């Protein structure tokens, strides 16, 4: 990236924003389309949206995406509002043209495009929307806008579903209602937060669906929610929430730059974020697996999974105590059992304990559907990273550097069974994440 005095600034404002995937999505589009823009994340606390928008004018920043908690304030503060954002009463995109700021809302259109991307047309369809919050409004209003025939809304708090139906009907008369099982749906979409990082489903009842129906979830962490898994196993086509996230960014980017984003670039964003094959990290203690895994999650928006954490949660014991009470073999059996369960996991970054490679079958199993990367470092780097704190690492506790080196050397052969090895000895902490993502993206 070559930033000059002419480079045009874009960004996202919100709080929190440090976890936001928007910078990665937009900067990837900038790079792929060879445009002279740059996109940053700005943490703007509640009550400060006005100053940020004044700053946008003063600094001649071309575009902002707006996220929690500023979407309504941005709507109130912009100079002009796009008709769809007007119906929403909230903006997620602001475009600054010579000091005049126009507000848009691309969330709902992002959902519709995510369906189109998978070849699904909503025109004339009967749709059930689960949820009645901010996202539900965007999705339902966009469905109405795109020519859906009817919309039934289900929500835990029925009054909110009634209110949402009423609001939709203000603009699209008699289209929406509270769903009472009165029609079979072509499409159902979960817009509640149920299923986010959990195994819960917003409903277990799929009887309301036609045989060829499509089941969607706008929750994207995990990539395949329990709701989508249940639907897929019941034979329905499914669409996950990452597509909505990608496409709301694509539409915003088109508004910022006036350039259409090519199908090829959109495909690239899908590949980058869907992680059809999970990324598995292994490597010796102290090579920075957790830091790299978390950075990979920040870059891709993927789910973070740590096998040691799963074992500790399921046994209610710390790893060092499992070793002390039952020995290494017992721990390795438990670890292999957890790995077996993760074999088909999609859309995740999985960090393994450093000794998981000792059993070749663990790596072979994970390599069937995923890409396995090994982080390597020399023993000085390992000791530098763990800062002499070996107490919580049962296999290093009380060992000299020479003994630790012997253990590391004894594993080197096993590490070669991974798909790729990345030497982190001379890298900054976490820097390996960018290298791994490049390797992952160029895997074919
Ligand atoms: P929101 O305004 O707070 O609305 C939350 C909705 O979830 C409400 O309908 C609420 O029902 C329902 N809900 C929450 N907990 C529930 C539970 N335990 N059981 C049943 N219903 C429950 O939130 P939002 O902004 O609409 O966001 C909802 C989800 O959409 C979030 O997970 C968010 O990450 C996701 N999202 C995804 C995208 C994307 O691009 N893929 C974009 C926006 C949002 P009540 O009315 O009864 O409280």
Short mmCIF file of C-alpha atoms and ligand atoms in Angstrom, two decimals:
data_model
loop_
_atom_site.label_atom_id
_atom_site.label_comp_id
_atom_site.label_asym_id
_atom_site.label_seq_id
_atom_site.Cartn_x
_atom_site.Cartn_y
_atom_site.Cartn_z
CA UNK A 1 0.00 0.00 0.00
CA UNK A 2 1.45 3.36 -1.01
CA UNK A 3 -0.12 6.19 1.02
CA UNK A 4 0.53 9.65 -0.39
CA UNK A 5 -0.85 13.16 0.10
CA UNK A 6 -3.60 12.30 -2.37
CA UNK A 7 -4.75 9.07 -0.71
CA UNK A 8 -8.45 9.26 0.16
CA UNK A 9 -9.46 8.34 3.72
CA UNK A 10 -12.26 5.97 4.70
CA UNK A 11 -13.06 4.40 8.05
CA UNK A 12 -15.49 2.92 10.54
CA UNK A 13 -16.66 4.74 13.67
CA UNK A 14 -18.12 2.91 16.65
CA UNK A 15 -17.36 1.45 20.03
CA UNK A 16 -16.03 -1.18 20.22
CA UNK A 17 -14.27 -1.29 16.84
CA UNK A 18 -10.97 -2.97 17.56
CA UNK A 19 -12.47 -6.38 16.65
CA UNK A 20 -14.10 -5.02 13.47
CA UNK A 21 -13.54 -6.91 10.24
CA UNK A 22 -14.45 -3.82 8.17
CA UNK A 23 -10.84 -2.53 7.80
CA UNK A 24 -9.78 -5.91 6.45
CA UNK A 25 -12.73 -6.11 4.01
CA UNK A 26 -12.35 -2.56 2.70
CA UNK A 27 -8.54 -2.55 2.51
CA UNK A 28 -8.72 -5.85 0.61
CA UNK A 29 -11.13 -4.27 -1.90
CA UNK A 30 -8.83 -1.23 -2.18
CA UNK A 31 -5.86 -3.49 -2.84
CA UNK A 32 -7.65 -5.78 -5.29
CA UNK A 33 -9.07 -2.83 -7.23
CA UNK A 34 -5.83 -0.88 -7.10
CA UNK A 35 -7.46 2.31 -5.77
CA UNK A 36 -5.81 5.17 -3.89
CA UNK A 37 -7.81 4.87 -0.67
CA UNK A 38 -7.11 3.68 2.87
CA UNK A 39 -9.55 2.52 5.54
CA UNK A 40 -9.08 2.71 9.33
CA UNK A 41 -11.06 1.97 12.49
CA UNK A 42 -11.87 4.91 14.79
CA UNK A 43 -13.09 4.24 18.32
CA UNK A 44 -15.76 6.85 18.97
CA UNK A 45 -17.53 6.64 22.32
CA UNK A 46 -21.22 7.26 22.93
CA UNK A 47 -22.11 10.95 22.68
CA UNK A 48 -19.12 11.73 20.44
CA UNK A 49 -20.69 10.90 17.05
CA UNK A 50 -21.33 14.61 16.34
CA UNK A 51 -17.67 15.49 16.81
CA UNK A 52 -16.62 12.54 14.62
CA UNK A 53 -18.96 13.66 11.82
CA UNK A 54 -17.74 17.28 12.12
CA UNK A 55 -14.23 15.85 11.96
CA UNK A 56 -15.19 13.97 8.80
CA UNK A 57 -16.06 17.32 7.19
CA UNK A 58 -13.03 19.16 8.56
CA UNK A 59 -10.58 16.43 7.54
CA UNK A 60 -12.33 15.75 4.24
CA UNK A 61 -12.73 12.06 5.03
CA UNK A 62 -14.67 10.56 2.12
CA UNK A 63 -16.63 7.86 3.90
CA UNK A 64 -17.50 6.34 7.24
CA UNK A 65 -19.17 3.12 8.11
CA UNK A 66 -21.11 3.56 11.32
CA UNK A 67 -21.62 0.86 13.88
CA UNK A 68 -22.91 0.49 17.46
CA UNK A 69 -23.79 2.84 19.18
CA UNK A 70 -24.00 5.60 16.55
CA UNK A 71 -26.37 4.40 13.81
CA UNK A 72 -29.36 6.50 14.91
CA UNK A 73 -27.25 9.57 15.74
CA UNK A 74 -25.59 9.35 12.30
CA UNK A 75 -29.05 9.33 10.72
CA UNK A 76 -29.99 12.46 12.65
CA UNK A 77 -26.75 14.30 11.91
CA UNK A 78 -26.23 13.74 8.19
CA UNK A 79 -27.22 16.43 5.67
CA UNK A 80 -29.14 14.15 3.30
CA UNK A 81 -30.65 10.70 3.73
CA UNK A 82 -31.13 7.96 1.16
CA UNK A 83 -34.81 6.82 0.96
CA UNK A 84 -34.07 3.34 2.33
CA UNK A 85 -32.15 4.75 5.33
CA UNK A 86 -35.10 7.10 5.85
CA UNK A 87 -37.39 4.08 6.30
CA UNK A 88 -34.88 2.53 8.68
CA UNK A 89 -34.32 5.65 10.80
CA UNK A 90 -30.66 4.61 11.06
CA UNK A 91 -27.51 4.85 8.93
CA UNK A 92 -24.51 2.55 8.69
CA UNK A 93 -22.76 4.42 5.86
CA UNK A 94 -21.94 8.11 5.44
CA UNK A 95 -20.57 9.55 2.20
CA UNK A 96 -18.97 13.00 2.20
CA UNK A 97 -19.20 14.86 -1.09
CA UNK A 98 -17.57 18.30 -0.79
CA UNK A 99 -18.72 18.66 2.80
CA UNK A 100 -22.28 17.41 2.21
CA UNK A 101 -22.80 14.17 4.12
CA UNK A 102 -25.36 11.69 2.84
CA UNK A 103 -26.48 8.76 4.97
CA UNK A 104 -27.26 5.26 3.71
CA UNK A 105 -28.12 1.93 5.26
CA UNK A 106 -26.58 -1.05 3.48
CA UNK A 107 -27.29 -3.83 6.03
CA UNK A 108 -30.58 -5.06 4.57
CA UNK A 109 -29.39 -4.78 0.97
CA UNK A 110 -26.31 -6.72 2.08
CA UNK A 111 -28.59 -9.56 3.18
CA UNK A 112 -30.46 -9.56 -0.14
CA UNK A 113 -27.18 -9.59 -2.09
CA UNK A 114 -25.89 -12.47 0.05
CA UNK A 115 -28.92 -14.48 -1.11
CA UNK A 116 -28.45 -13.40 -4.73
CA UNK A 117 -24.81 -14.48 -4.49
CA UNK A 118 -26.08 -17.97 -3.67
CA UNK A 119 -28.61 -17.84 -6.52
CA UNK A 120 -31.68 -17.15 -4.38
CA UNK A 121 -34.32 -14.64 -5.50
CA UNK A 122 -36.67 -13.26 -2.83
CA UNK A 123 -39.19 -11.78 -5.28
CA UNK A 124 -42.68 -13.20 -4.73
CA UNK A 125 -41.51 -15.38 -1.82
CA UNK A 126 -43.08 -15.94 1.58
CA UNK A 127 -40.54 -15.26 4.32
CA UNK A 128 -40.46 -15.80 8.07
CA UNK A 129 -38.18 -13.45 10.01
CA UNK A 130 -37.20 -14.51 13.53
CA UNK A 131 -36.41 -11.44 15.65
CA UNK A 132 -37.58 -7.85 15.80
CA UNK A 133 -34.43 -5.88 16.68
CA UNK A 134 -32.34 -3.50 14.58
CA UNK A 135 -31.05 -6.20 12.24
CA UNK A 136 -34.55 -7.67 11.79
CA UNK A 137 -35.81 -4.27 10.67
CA UNK A 138 -33.04 -3.98 8.07
CA UNK A 139 -33.60 -7.49 6.76
CA UNK A 140 -37.40 -7.26 6.71
CA UNK A 141 -37.47 -3.81 5.13
CA UNK A 142 -34.99 -4.92 2.44
CA UNK A 143 -37.08 -8.05 1.77
CA UNK A 144 -40.12 -5.82 1.33
CA UNK A 145 -38.15 -3.48 -0.92
CA UNK A 146 -36.97 -6.42 -3.04
CA UNK A 147 -40.50 -7.63 -3.76
CA UNK A 148 -41.15 -10.35 -1.18
CA UNK A 149 -44.80 -11.41 -1.23
CA UNK A 150 -45.34 -11.72 2.52
CA UNK A 151 -43.33 -11.48 5.71
CA UNK A 152 -44.22 -13.19 8.99
CA UNK A 153 -42.36 -12.06 12.09
CA UNK A 154 -41.71 -14.19 15.17
CA UNK A 155 -40.11 -12.66 18.25
CA UNK A 156 -39.65 -13.54 21.92
CA UNK A 157 -41.33 -10.24 22.80
CA UNK A 158 -44.47 -10.27 20.69
CA UNK A 159 -45.19 -6.53 21.04
CA UNK A 160 -41.90 -5.77 19.28
CA UNK A 161 -42.84 -8.08 16.40
CA UNK A 162 -46.18 -6.26 16.12
CA UNK A 163 -44.42 -2.89 16.09
CA UNK A 164 -42.01 -4.01 13.39
CA UNK A 165 -44.83 -5.39 11.23
CA UNK A 166 -46.66 -2.09 11.64
CA UNK A 167 -43.55 -0.10 10.62
CA UNK A 168 -43.04 -2.22 7.50
CA UNK A 169 -46.70 -1.87 6.60
CA UNK A 170 -46.37 1.94 6.79
CA UNK A 171 -44.18 1.73 3.69
CA UNK A 172 -45.41 -1.53 2.14
CA UNK A 173 -49.10 -1.88 3.14
CA UNK A 174 -50.35 -5.27 4.44
CA UNK A 175 -47.11 -7.08 3.67
CA UNK A 176 -45.98 -7.96 7.20
CA UNK A 177 -47.69 -9.59 10.15
CA UNK A 178 -46.90 -11.59 13.26
CA UNK A 179 -46.39 -15.16 12.10
CA UNK A 180 -49.10 -17.52 13.38
CA UNK A 181 -48.23 -20.58 11.32
CA UNK A 182 -50.66 -19.33 8.69
CA UNK A 183 -48.42 -19.93 5.67
CA UNK A 184 -45.57 -22.20 4.64
CA UNK A 185 -42.37 -20.25 4.08
CA UNK A 186 -39.95 -20.30 1.14
CA UNK A 187 -37.30 -18.62 3.28
CA UNK A 188 -36.73 -18.35 7.02
CA UNK A 189 -34.09 -16.09 8.53
CA UNK A 190 -32.83 -15.85 12.07
CA UNK A 191 -32.01 -12.23 12.92
CA UNK A 192 -31.77 -12.71 16.69
CA UNK A 193 -28.43 -13.08 18.45
CA UNK A 194 -29.38 -16.64 19.49
CA UNK A 195 -26.69 -19.06 18.30
CA UNK A 196 -23.85 -16.54 18.49
CA UNK A 197 -20.97 -18.52 19.98
CA UNK A 198 -23.46 -21.01 21.41
CA UNK A 199 -25.29 -24.21 20.47
CA UNK A 200 -28.73 -22.69 20.93
CA UNK A 201 -31.24 -22.42 18.10
CA UNK A 202 -33.89 -19.68 17.80
CA UNK A 203 -36.47 -22.37 17.00
CA UNK A 204 -36.43 -26.14 16.51
CA UNK A 205 -39.59 -26.06 14.45
CA UNK A 206 -38.97 -26.35 10.73
CA UNK A 207 -42.54 -27.52 9.97
CA UNK A 208 -43.39 -24.00 8.84
CA UNK A 209 -41.11 -24.45 5.81
CA UNK A 210 -41.85 -25.60 2.29
CA UNK A 211 -39.83 -28.62 1.17
CA UNK A 212 -37.46 -26.57 -0.99
CA UNK A 213 -37.10 -23.75 1.54
CA UNK A 214 -33.90 -21.86 2.30
CA UNK A 215 -32.81 -21.42 5.92
CA UNK A 216 -30.69 -18.33 6.68
CA UNK A 217 -28.93 -17.02 9.74
CA UNK A 218 -27.40 -13.57 9.99
CA UNK A 219 -25.28 -14.68 12.95
CA UNK A 220 -21.83 -15.42 11.52
CA UNK A 221 -19.88 -16.64 14.51
CA UNK A 222 -19.75 -19.62 14.24
CA UNK A 223 -19.95 -19.70 10.44
CA UNK A 224 -22.39 -22.60 10.62
CA UNK A 225 -24.69 -21.92 13.56
CA UNK A 226 -26.56 -24.73 15.35
CA UNK A 227 -29.71 -23.51 13.54
CA UNK A 228 -28.06 -23.88 10.12
CA UNK A 229 -26.55 -27.24 11.04
CA UNK A 230 -29.98 -28.53 12.10
CA UNK A 231 -31.51 -27.24 8.84
CA UNK A 232 -28.73 -28.68 6.68
CA UNK A 233 -29.11 -32.07 8.34
CA UNK A 234 -32.85 -31.88 7.70
CA UNK A 235 -32.08 -31.41 3.98
CA UNK A 236 -32.62 -27.66 3.59
CA UNK A 237 -30.36 -25.29 1.68
CA UNK A 238 -28.66 -22.90 4.11
CA UNK A 239 -27.07 -19.44 3.93
CA UNK A 240 -24.83 -18.11 6.71
CA UNK A 241 -24.47 -14.55 8.02
CA UNK A 242 -20.97 -13.82 6.75
CA UNK A 243 -22.39 -13.07 3.29
CA UNK A 244 -24.51 -10.24 4.70
CA UNK A 245 -21.46 -8.79 6.43
CA UNK A 246 -19.40 -8.97 3.25
CA UNK A 247 -22.09 -7.52 1.01
CA UNK A 248 -23.04 -4.60 3.25
CA UNK A 249 -19.36 -3.65 3.04
CA UNK A 250 -19.28 -4.14 -0.74
CA UNK A 251 -22.32 -1.88 -1.20
CA UNK A 252 -20.82 0.77 1.12
CA UNK A 253 -17.52 0.56 -0.78
CA UNK A 254 -19.33 1.13 -4.06
CA UNK A 255 -20.98 4.22 -2.55
CA UNK A 256 -17.65 5.52 -1.23
CA UNK A 257 -15.66 5.03 -4.43
CA UNK A 258 -18.23 5.01 -7.23
CA UNK A 259 -16.64 1.78 -8.50
CA UNK A 260 -18.51 -1.48 -8.93
CA UNK A 261 -16.85 -4.31 -7.00
CA UNK A 262 -16.17 -7.19 -9.37
CA UNK A 263 -17.50 -10.72 -8.81
CA UNK A 264 -13.90 -11.88 -8.61
CA UNK A 265 -13.19 -9.53 -5.69
CA UNK A 266 -16.40 -10.55 -3.92
CA UNK A 267 -15.42 -14.22 -4.39
CA UNK A 268 -12.05 -13.41 -2.81
CA UNK A 269 -13.77 -11.80 0.23
CA UNK A 270 -15.92 -14.91 0.64
CA UNK A 271 -12.92 -17.19 0.50
CA UNK A 272 -11.08 -15.02 2.97
CA UNK A 273 -13.87 -14.95 5.51
CA UNK A 274 -15.77 -18.20 5.09
CA UNK A 275 -12.70 -20.31 5.85
CA UNK A 276 -14.29 -23.32 4.21
CA UNK A 277 -11.29 -25.16 5.56
CA UNK A 278 -10.48 -24.17 9.12
CA UNK A 279 -6.97 -22.96 9.88
CA UNK A 280 -5.27 -25.19 12.47
CA UNK A 281 -2.22 -23.96 14.36
CA UNK A 282 0.29 -26.07 16.17
CA UNK A 283 3.86 -25.58 17.32
CA UNK A 284 6.00 -25.70 20.42
CA UNK A 285 5.01 -23.87 23.62
CA UNK A 286 5.89 -20.19 23.43
CA UNK A 287 5.77 -19.87 19.65
CA UNK A 288 2.79 -17.52 20.00
CA UNK A 289 -0.02 -19.80 18.73
CA UNK A 290 -2.75 -18.03 20.71
CA UNK A 291 -1.65 -14.54 19.62
CA UNK A 292 -1.42 -15.62 15.99
CA UNK A 293 -4.76 -17.45 16.16
CA UNK A 294 -6.50 -14.40 17.65
CA UNK A 295 -5.00 -12.13 15.00
CA UNK A 296 -6.19 -14.53 12.31
CA UNK A 297 -9.67 -14.36 13.83
CA UNK A 298 -9.50 -10.55 13.76
CA UNK A 299 -8.42 -10.63 10.10
CA UNK A 300 -11.09 -13.07 8.98
CA UNK A 301 -13.83 -12.74 11.60
CA UNK A 302 -13.54 -16.49 12.21
CA UNK A 303 -14.33 -18.32 15.43
CA UNK A 304 -11.42 -18.97 17.82
CA UNK A 305 -11.09 -22.47 19.23
CA UNK A 306 -8.39 -23.61 21.66
CA UNK A 307 -8.27 -27.36 22.32
CA UNK A 308 -6.61 -26.88 25.74
CA UNK A 309 -9.43 -24.51 26.72
CA UNK A 310 -12.03 -27.11 25.67
CA UNK A 311 -10.28 -29.79 27.75
CA UNK A 312 -10.07 -27.51 30.79
CA UNK A 313 -13.74 -26.57 30.45
CA UNK A 314 -14.92 -30.15 30.02
CA UNK A 315 -12.80 -31.61 32.84
CA UNK A 316 -13.09 -28.63 35.17
CA UNK A 317 -9.32 -28.94 35.70
CA UNK A 318 -6.27 -26.99 34.59
CA UNK A 319 -3.97 -28.82 32.15
CA UNK A 320 -1.11 -28.92 34.66
CA UNK A 321 -3.44 -30.56 37.21
CA UNK A 322 -4.61 -33.16 34.66
CA UNK A 323 -0.96 -34.05 34.01
CA UNK A 324 -0.24 -34.19 37.76
CA UNK A 325 -3.30 -36.29 38.62
CA UNK A 326 -3.59 -38.65 35.64
CA UNK A 327 -0.36 -38.37 33.62
CA UNK A 328 0.40 -37.33 30.04
CA UNK A 329 -1.18 -40.37 28.34
CA UNK A 330 -4.56 -39.59 29.88
CA UNK A 331 -4.30 -35.98 28.71
CA UNK A 332 -3.28 -37.05 25.17
CA UNK A 333 -6.32 -39.37 24.95
CA UNK A 334 -8.61 -36.54 25.91
CA UNK A 335 -6.86 -34.25 23.41
CA UNK A 336 -7.29 -36.80 20.58
CA UNK A 337 -10.96 -37.11 21.45
CA UNK A 338 -11.44 -33.32 21.19
CA UNK A 339 -9.52 -33.21 17.89
CA UNK A 340 -11.73 -35.96 16.45
CA UNK A 341 -14.78 -33.81 17.18
CA UNK A 342 -13.21 -30.80 15.44
CA UNK A 343 -12.36 -32.67 12.25
CA UNK A 344 -15.28 -31.24 10.25
CA UNK A 345 -15.32 -27.81 11.86
CA UNK A 346 -15.63 -25.01 9.31
CA UNK A 347 -14.88 -21.31 9.59
CA UNK A 348 -12.63 -21.52 12.61
CA UNK A 349 -9.07 -20.94 13.68
CA UNK A 350 -8.12 -23.87 15.90
CA UNK A 351 -5.13 -23.62 18.21
CA UNK A 352 -3.77 -27.01 19.31
CA UNK A 353 -1.62 -27.79 22.31
CA UNK A 354 2.07 -28.01 21.37
CA UNK A 355 2.21 -31.78 21.89
CA UNK A 356 -0.83 -32.68 19.77
CA UNK A 357 1.46 -33.48 16.84
CA UNK A 358 3.12 -36.34 18.73
CA UNK A 359 0.24 -38.52 17.62
CA UNK A 360 0.45 -38.48 13.84
CA UNK A 361 -3.20 -39.52 13.56
CA UNK A 362 -4.26 -36.18 15.12
CA UNK A 363 -2.62 -34.18 12.34
CA UNK A 364 -3.68 -36.57 9.57
CA UNK A 365 -7.26 -36.33 10.75
CA UNK A 366 -7.24 -32.53 10.85
CA UNK A 367 -5.54 -32.28 7.46
CA UNK A 368 -8.40 -34.16 5.79
CA UNK A 369 -10.63 -31.06 5.82
CA UNK A 370 -8.45 -28.24 7.12
CA UNK A 371 -5.06 -26.61 6.68
CA UNK A 372 -2.57 -27.25 9.44
CA UNK A 373 0.22 -24.73 10.08
CA UNK A 374 3.13 -25.21 12.41
CA UNK A 375 4.82 -22.26 14.11
CA UNK A 376 8.54 -22.85 14.60
CA UNK A 377 11.09 -20.92 16.65
CA UNK A 378 14.48 -21.50 18.19
CA UNK A 379 14.65 -22.21 21.91
CA UNK A 380 15.90 -18.70 22.77
CA UNK A 381 12.81 -17.19 21.15
CA UNK A 382 10.60 -19.69 23.01
CA UNK A 383 12.13 -18.69 26.36
CA UNK A 384 11.93 -15.01 25.45
CA UNK A 385 8.21 -15.39 24.69
CA UNK A 386 7.29 -17.35 27.81
CA UNK A 387 9.44 -15.04 29.94
CA UNK A 388 10.72 -17.86 32.13
CA UNK A 389 7.17 -18.70 33.22
CA UNK A 390 7.18 -22.48 32.88
CA UNK A 391 5.05 -23.29 35.94
CA UNK A 392 1.76 -23.59 34.01
CA UNK A 393 3.41 -25.73 31.29
CA UNK A 394 3.73 -29.21 32.73
CA UNK A 395 6.30 -30.43 30.19
CA UNK A 396 8.58 -27.42 30.67
CA UNK A 397 8.20 -26.91 34.40
CA UNK A 398 11.58 -27.07 36.17
CA UNK A 399 13.46 -27.80 32.91
CA UNK A 400 16.70 -26.11 31.88
CA UNK A 401 16.95 -24.48 28.47
CA UNK A 402 19.00 -27.44 27.21
CA UNK A 403 16.35 -29.92 28.37
CA UNK A 404 13.64 -27.82 26.76
CA UNK A 405 15.65 -27.71 23.54
CA UNK A 406 15.92 -31.52 23.59
CA UNK A 407 12.12 -31.74 23.88
CA UNK A 408 11.67 -29.23 21.04
CA UNK A 409 14.16 -31.13 18.83
CA UNK A 410 12.38 -34.41 19.54
CA UNK A 411 9.20 -32.93 18.05
CA UNK A 412 10.68 -31.37 14.93
CA UNK A 413 10.10 -34.46 12.78
CA UNK A 414 6.44 -34.59 13.83
CA UNK A 415 5.97 -30.90 12.97
CA UNK A 416 6.95 -31.71 9.38
CA UNK A 417 3.63 -33.55 8.97
CA UNK A 418 1.79 -30.21 8.89
CA UNK A 419 0.82 -28.52 5.60
CA UNK A 420 3.11 -25.53 6.19
CA UNK A 421 5.74 -24.44 8.67
CA UNK A 422 6.22 -20.75 9.50
CA UNK A 423 9.42 -19.78 11.31
CA UNK A 424 8.52 -17.04 13.79
CA UNK A 425 12.03 -16.63 15.26
CA UNK A 426 12.60 -13.29 13.55
CA UNK A 427 8.98 -12.14 13.34
CA UNK A 428 7.09 -9.67 15.52
CA UNK A 429 4.50 -11.28 17.83
CA UNK A 430 1.41 -12.16 15.79
CA UNK A 431 3.04 -11.28 12.45
CA UNK A 432 2.84 -14.91 11.33
CA UNK A 433 -0.94 -14.44 10.99
CA UNK A 434 -0.53 -12.36 7.82
CA UNK A 435 1.83 -14.93 6.31
CA UNK A 436 -0.56 -17.76 7.16
CA UNK A 437 -3.52 -15.94 5.62
CA UNK A 438 -1.53 -15.38 2.42
CA UNK A 439 -0.63 -19.09 2.30
CA UNK A 440 -4.22 -20.04 3.00
CA UNK A 441 -5.61 -17.76 0.27
CA UNK A 442 -3.17 -19.07 -2.29
CA UNK A 443 -3.79 -22.70 -1.43
CA UNK A 444 -5.18 -23.98 -4.75
P1 LIG B 1 -30.98 -6.24 18.84
O1 LIG B 1 -31.52 -5.00 18.20
O2 LIG B 1 -30.50 -6.17 20.25
O3 LIG B 1 -32.13 -7.38 18.73
C1 LIG B 1 -31.94 -8.63 19.29
C2 LIG B 1 -33.04 -9.58 18.86
O4 LIG B 1 -32.70 -10.87 19.35
C3 LIG B 1 -34.40 -9.26 19.44
O5 LIG B 1 -35.40 -9.68 18.54
C4 LIG B 1 -34.42 -10.10 20.71
O6 LIG B 1 -35.72 -10.43 21.16
C5 LIG B 1 -33.75 -11.35 20.20
N1 LIG B 1 -33.14 -12.13 21.29
C6 LIG B 1 -32.02 -11.83 22.00
N2 LIG B 1 -31.76 -12.81 22.88
C7 LIG B 1 -32.74 -13.74 22.74
C8 LIG B 1 -33.01 -14.98 23.36
N3 LIG B 1 -32.22 -15.46 24.32
N4 LIG B 1 -34.09 -15.70 22.94
C9 LIG B 1 -34.89 -15.23 21.95
N5 LIG B 1 -34.68 -14.05 21.33
C10 LIG B 1 -33.62 -13.32 21.71
O7 LIG B 1 -29.75 -6.82 18.01
P2 LIG B 1 -29.51 -6.69 16.43
O8 LIG B 1 -28.70 -5.47 16.16
O9 LIG B 1 -30.82 -6.85 15.77
O10 LIG B 1 -28.54 -7.93 16.14
C11 LIG B 1 -29.01 -9.29 16.21
C12 LIG B 1 -27.94 -10.23 15.69
O11 LIG B 1 -27.68 -9.99 14.31
C13 LIG B 1 -26.58 -10.10 16.37
O12 LIG B 1 -26.12 -11.40 16.67
C14 LIG B 1 -25.70 -9.45 15.34
O13 LIG B 1 -24.35 -9.86 15.45
C15 LIG B 1 -26.30 -9.98 14.06
N6 LIG B 1 -26.05 -9.10 12.92
C16 LIG B 1 -25.41 -9.62 11.84
C17 LIG B 1 -25.16 -8.83 10.75
C18 LIG B 1 -24.44 -9.38 9.56
O14 LIG B 1 -23.92 -8.61 8.75
N7 LIG B 1 -24.39 -10.68 9.37
C19 LIG B 1 -25.56 -7.47 10.73
C20 LIG B 1 -26.24 -6.98 11.86
C21 LIG B 1 -26.48 -7.80 12.95
P3 LIG B 1 -36.52 -9.45 22.18
O15 LIG B 1 -37.12 -8.38 21.30
O16 LIG B 1 -37.53 -10.33 22.80
O17 LIG B 1 -35.52 -8.89 23.16
#
